[in-house]
Coordinates of C-alpha atoms in Angstrom, one line a residue:
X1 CA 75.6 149.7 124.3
X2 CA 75.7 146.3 125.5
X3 CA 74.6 143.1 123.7
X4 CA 72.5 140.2 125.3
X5 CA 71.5 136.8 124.4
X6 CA 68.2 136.1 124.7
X7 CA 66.1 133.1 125.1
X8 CA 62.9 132.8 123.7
X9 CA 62.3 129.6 121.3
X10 CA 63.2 131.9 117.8
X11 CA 67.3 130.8 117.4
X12 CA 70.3 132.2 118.1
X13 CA 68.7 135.9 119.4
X14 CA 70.4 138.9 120.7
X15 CA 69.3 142.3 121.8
X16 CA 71.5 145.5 123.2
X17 CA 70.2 147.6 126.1
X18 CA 71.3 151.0 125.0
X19 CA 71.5 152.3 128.6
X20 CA 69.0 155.0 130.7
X21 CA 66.7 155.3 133.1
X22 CA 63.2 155.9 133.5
X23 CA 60.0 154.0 131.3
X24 CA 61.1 151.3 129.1
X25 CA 61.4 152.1 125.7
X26 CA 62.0 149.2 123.0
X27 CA 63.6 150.7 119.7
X28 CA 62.9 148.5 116.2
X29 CA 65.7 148.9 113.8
X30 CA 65.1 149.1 110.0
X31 CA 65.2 146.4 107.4
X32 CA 69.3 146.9 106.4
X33 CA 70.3 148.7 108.9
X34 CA 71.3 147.3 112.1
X35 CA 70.8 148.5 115.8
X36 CA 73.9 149.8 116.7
X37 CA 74.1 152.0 113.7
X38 CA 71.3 153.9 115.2
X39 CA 73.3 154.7 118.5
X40 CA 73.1 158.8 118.5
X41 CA 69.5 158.6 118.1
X42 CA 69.4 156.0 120.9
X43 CA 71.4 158.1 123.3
X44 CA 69.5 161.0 122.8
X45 CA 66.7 159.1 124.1
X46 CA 68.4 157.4 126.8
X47 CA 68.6 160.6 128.7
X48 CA 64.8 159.8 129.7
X49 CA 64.0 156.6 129.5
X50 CA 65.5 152.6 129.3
X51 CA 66.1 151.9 125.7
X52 CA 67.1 148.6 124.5
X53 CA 66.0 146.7 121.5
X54 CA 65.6 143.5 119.8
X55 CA 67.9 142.8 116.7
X56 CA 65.8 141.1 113.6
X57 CA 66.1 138.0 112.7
X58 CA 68.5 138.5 109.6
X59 CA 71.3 139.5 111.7
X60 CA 71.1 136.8 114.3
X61 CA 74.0 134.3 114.6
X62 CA 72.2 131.6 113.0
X63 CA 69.9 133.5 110.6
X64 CA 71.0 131.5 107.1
X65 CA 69.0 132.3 104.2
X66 CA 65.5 133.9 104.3
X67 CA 62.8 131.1 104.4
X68 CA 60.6 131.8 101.2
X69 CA 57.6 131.7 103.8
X70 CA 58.6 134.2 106.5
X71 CA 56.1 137.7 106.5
X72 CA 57.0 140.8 108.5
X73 CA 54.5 139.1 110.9
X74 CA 57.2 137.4 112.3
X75 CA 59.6 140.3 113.3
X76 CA 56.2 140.9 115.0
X77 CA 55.8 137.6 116.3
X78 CA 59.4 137.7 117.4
X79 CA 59.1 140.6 119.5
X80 CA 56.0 139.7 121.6
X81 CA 58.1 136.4 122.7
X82 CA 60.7 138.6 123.5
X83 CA 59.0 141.3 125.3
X84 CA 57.1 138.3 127.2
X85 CA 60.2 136.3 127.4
X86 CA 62.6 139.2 129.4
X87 CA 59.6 140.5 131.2
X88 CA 60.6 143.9 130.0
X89 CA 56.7 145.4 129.2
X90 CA 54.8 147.1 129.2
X91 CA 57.1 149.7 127.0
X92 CA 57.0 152.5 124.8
X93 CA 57.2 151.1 121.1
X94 CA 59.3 152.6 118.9
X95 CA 60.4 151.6 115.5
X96 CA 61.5 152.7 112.1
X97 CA 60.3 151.6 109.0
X98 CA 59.9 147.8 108.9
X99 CA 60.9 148.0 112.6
X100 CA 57.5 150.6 112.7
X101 CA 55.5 148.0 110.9
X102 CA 56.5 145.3 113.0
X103 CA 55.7 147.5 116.1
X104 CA 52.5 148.2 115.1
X105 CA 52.1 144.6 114.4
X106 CA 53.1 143.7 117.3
X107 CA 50.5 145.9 119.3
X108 CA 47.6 145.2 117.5
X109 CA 48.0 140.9 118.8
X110 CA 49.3 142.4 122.1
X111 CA 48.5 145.7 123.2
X112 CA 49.1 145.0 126.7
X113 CA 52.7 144.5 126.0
X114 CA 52.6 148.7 124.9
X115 CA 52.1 152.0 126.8
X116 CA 52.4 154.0 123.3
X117 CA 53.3 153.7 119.9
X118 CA 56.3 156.0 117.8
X119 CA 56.0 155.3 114.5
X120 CA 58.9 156.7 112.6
X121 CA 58.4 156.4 108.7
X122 CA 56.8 153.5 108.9
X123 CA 56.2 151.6 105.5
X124 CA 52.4 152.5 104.7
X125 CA 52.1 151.4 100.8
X126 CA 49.2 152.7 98.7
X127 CA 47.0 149.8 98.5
X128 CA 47.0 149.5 94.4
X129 CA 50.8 149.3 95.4
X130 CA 50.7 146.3 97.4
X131 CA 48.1 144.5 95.5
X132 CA 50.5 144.6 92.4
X133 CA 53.7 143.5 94.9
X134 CA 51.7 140.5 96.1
X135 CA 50.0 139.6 93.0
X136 CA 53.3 139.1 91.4
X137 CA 55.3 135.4 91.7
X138 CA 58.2 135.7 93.9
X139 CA 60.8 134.7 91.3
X140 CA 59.0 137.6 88.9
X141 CA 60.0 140.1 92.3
X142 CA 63.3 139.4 92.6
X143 CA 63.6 141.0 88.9
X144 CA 62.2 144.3 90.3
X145 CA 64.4 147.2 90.0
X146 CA 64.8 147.8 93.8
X147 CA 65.2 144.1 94.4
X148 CA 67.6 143.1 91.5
X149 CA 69.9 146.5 92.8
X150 CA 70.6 144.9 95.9
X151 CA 71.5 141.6 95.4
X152 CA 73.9 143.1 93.2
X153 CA 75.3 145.1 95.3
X154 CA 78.3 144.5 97.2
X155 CA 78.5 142.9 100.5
X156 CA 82.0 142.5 101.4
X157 CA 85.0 144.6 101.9
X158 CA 88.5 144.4 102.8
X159 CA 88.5 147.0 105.3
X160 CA 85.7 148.9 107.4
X161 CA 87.4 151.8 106.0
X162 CA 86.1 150.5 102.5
X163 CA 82.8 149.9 103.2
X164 CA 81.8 153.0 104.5
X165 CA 83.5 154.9 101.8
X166 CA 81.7 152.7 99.3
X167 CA 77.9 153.7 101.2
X168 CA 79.2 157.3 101.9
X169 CA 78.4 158.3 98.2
X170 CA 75.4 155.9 97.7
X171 CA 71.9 158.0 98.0
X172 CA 70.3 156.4 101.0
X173 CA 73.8 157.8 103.2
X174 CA 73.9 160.9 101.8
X175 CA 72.7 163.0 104.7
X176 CA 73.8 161.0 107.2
X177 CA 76.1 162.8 109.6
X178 CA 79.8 161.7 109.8
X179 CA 79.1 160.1 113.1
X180 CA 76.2 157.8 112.1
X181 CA 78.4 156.6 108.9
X182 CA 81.2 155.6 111.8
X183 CA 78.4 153.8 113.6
X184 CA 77.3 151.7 110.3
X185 CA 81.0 151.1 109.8
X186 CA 81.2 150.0 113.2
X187 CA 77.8 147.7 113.8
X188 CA 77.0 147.5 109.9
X189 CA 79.8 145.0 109.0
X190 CA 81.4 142.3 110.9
X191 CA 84.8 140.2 110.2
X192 CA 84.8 137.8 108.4
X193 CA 87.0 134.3 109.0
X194 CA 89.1 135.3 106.2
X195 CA 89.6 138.3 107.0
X196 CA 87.7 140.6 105.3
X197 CA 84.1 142.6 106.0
X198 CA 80.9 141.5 105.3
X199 CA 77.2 143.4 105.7
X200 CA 75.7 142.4 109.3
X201 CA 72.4 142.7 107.7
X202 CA 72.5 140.3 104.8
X203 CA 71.6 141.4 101.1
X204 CA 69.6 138.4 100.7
X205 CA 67.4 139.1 103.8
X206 CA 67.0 143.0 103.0
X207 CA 65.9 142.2 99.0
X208 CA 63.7 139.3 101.1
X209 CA 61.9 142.1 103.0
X210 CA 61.4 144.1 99.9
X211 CA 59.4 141.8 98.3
X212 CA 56.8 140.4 101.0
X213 CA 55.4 144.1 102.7
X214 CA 51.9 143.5 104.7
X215 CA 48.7 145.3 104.3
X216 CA 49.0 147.8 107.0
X217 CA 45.7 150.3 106.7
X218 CA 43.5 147.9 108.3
X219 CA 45.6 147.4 111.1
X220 CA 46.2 150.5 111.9
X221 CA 43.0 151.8 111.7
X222 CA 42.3 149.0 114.7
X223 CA 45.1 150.3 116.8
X224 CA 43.8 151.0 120.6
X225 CA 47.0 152.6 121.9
X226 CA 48.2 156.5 121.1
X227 CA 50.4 156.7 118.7
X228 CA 53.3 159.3 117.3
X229 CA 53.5 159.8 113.7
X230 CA 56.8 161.0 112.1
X231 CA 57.3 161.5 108.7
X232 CA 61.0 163.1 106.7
X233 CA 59.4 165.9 104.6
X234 CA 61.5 164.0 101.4
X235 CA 60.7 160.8 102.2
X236 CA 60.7 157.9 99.3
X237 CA 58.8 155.3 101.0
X238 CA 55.8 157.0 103.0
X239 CA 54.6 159.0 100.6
X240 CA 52.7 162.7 101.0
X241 CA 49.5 160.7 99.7
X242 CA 50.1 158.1 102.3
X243 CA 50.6 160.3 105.2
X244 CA 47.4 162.2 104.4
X245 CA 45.0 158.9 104.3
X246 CA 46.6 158.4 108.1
X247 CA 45.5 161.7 109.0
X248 CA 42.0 161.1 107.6
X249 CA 42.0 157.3 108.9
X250 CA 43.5 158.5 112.6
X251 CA 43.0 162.4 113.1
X252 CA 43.9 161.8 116.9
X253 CA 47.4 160.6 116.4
X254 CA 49.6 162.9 116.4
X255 CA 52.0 163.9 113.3
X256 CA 54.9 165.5 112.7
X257 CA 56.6 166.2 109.5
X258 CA 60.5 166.6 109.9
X259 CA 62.4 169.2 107.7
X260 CA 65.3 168.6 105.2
X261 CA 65.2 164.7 106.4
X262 CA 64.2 161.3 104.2
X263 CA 62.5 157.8 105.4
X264 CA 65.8 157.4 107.2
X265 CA 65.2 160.5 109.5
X266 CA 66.6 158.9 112.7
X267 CA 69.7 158.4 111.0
X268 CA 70.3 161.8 109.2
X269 CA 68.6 163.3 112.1
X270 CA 69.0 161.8 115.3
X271 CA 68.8 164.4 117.9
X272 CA 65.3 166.5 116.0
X273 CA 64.0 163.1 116.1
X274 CA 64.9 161.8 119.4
X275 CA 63.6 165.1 120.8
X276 CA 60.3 164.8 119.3
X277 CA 60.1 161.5 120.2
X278 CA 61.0 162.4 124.1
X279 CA 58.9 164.7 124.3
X280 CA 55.5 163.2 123.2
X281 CA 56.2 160.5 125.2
X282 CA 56.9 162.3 128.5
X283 CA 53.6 164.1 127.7
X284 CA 51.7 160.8 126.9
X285 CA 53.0 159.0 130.4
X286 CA 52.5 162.3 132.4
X287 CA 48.8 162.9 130.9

């Protein structure tokens, strides 16, 4: 997996082509959990296609603190400059949660930048939901129970060794295969100058993210392109409600419900999911 610079008017920028050949396939990581930890999935995939992907914002060189004015939008946003700015398009757009958001996004200002859409447990909120988020003052969010948990979570370590024992036994990593927890050990934390390990993805930007989701239903609802629906039967984040108003709102997508997996089925399940994946879109660029 090889990491890029890239140019495009948005800061310090990188992405990582994860190898392949065949249709171009851009992958949209998660809010927390960077690209590289997402590497079995991704070389499932690139058996059949060209997957690389942009890296959000938060874990860019120069990211800093989250501006209190930035929306998912702009993960959006930052894509289209960079599918424009490499050239790389049009692709297959794949993402997971906020990374699925953003895709979709993404598509609805530019859908000639997209062949297809893969939305993998994307974060659909119930509308009452998101009216109550938004309605509520920032500072009175960052007292919210998810939000409050991570900032006070830890985010450095004096080993890599450390922090993946200290995420191994946290709920969210609990199914995740021994190979993906070496992966978030490996692209999840990075050295720090004195010598200990911090989170690539920053607390502060992941809590951020929490608190500002977008309206999504009428967006999607607009959508032109096809689009794969995936869903981990246990999922926390798109619920069963959810997942039956897109069936009703888009009966021609086409969904699939993945067994004994949560909203981070890419990671505990990386080769049911990139197979699914592979095939619908061989099936949508051959039809």
């Amino acid at each position: 997996m090889e990491r890029h610079s890239a140019s495009f008017g948005r800061g310090s920028a990188h992405w990582y082509d994860a190898g392949g050949d065949g249709p171009l396939l851009h992958f949209y990581h998660a809010n927390a959990y960077p690209f590289g930890t997402y590497r079995l999935f991704l070389r499932e995939l690139a058996r059949r296609f060209h997957v690389f992907g942009l890296a959000h914002r938060a874990t860019w060189d120069d990211a800093g603190a989250p501006p209190g004015h930035m929306e998912w939008t702009d993960y959006a946003d930052d894509l289209i400059a960079f599918l424009e700015a490499t050239g790389m398009a049009p692709v297959i757009g794949a993402g997971h949660s906020l990374g699925a958001v953003a895709t979709m996004l993404a598509a609805g200002k530019r859908p000639d930048l997209f062949r297809g859409l893969v939305l993998i447990d994307p974060v659909f909120f119930d509308t009452r939901f998101w009216l109550a988020v938004r309605a509520t003052p920032p500072p009175l969010r960052r007292r919210s129970r998810l939000i409050a948990k991570t900032l006070a979570r830890p985010d450095r370590f004096h080993s890599v060794e450390e922090g993946v024992e200290f995420h191994r036994s946290k709920r969210a990593f609990r199914r995740f295969p021994q190979e993906v927890l070496a992966d978030f050990g490996a692209h999840g934390l990075v050295a720090t100058a004195d010598g200990d390990y911090r989170l690539a993805y920053p607390r502060e930007w992941e809590a951020y993210i929490y608190g500002t989701p977008p309206y999504v239903w009428r967006r999607l609802r607009a959508a032109s392109l096809p689009i794969l629906a995936i869903r981990g039967a246990w999922s926390d984040t798109l619920s069963e409600a959810a997942w039956r108003k897109w069936q009703r709102e888009r009966p021609a997508d086409t969904f699939v419900e993945l067994a004994e997996a949560g909203h981070l089925v890419p990671l505990e399940a990386p080769v049911r999911t990139a197979a699914v994946v592979a095939d619908w879109v061989e099936r949508l660029l051959s039809g």
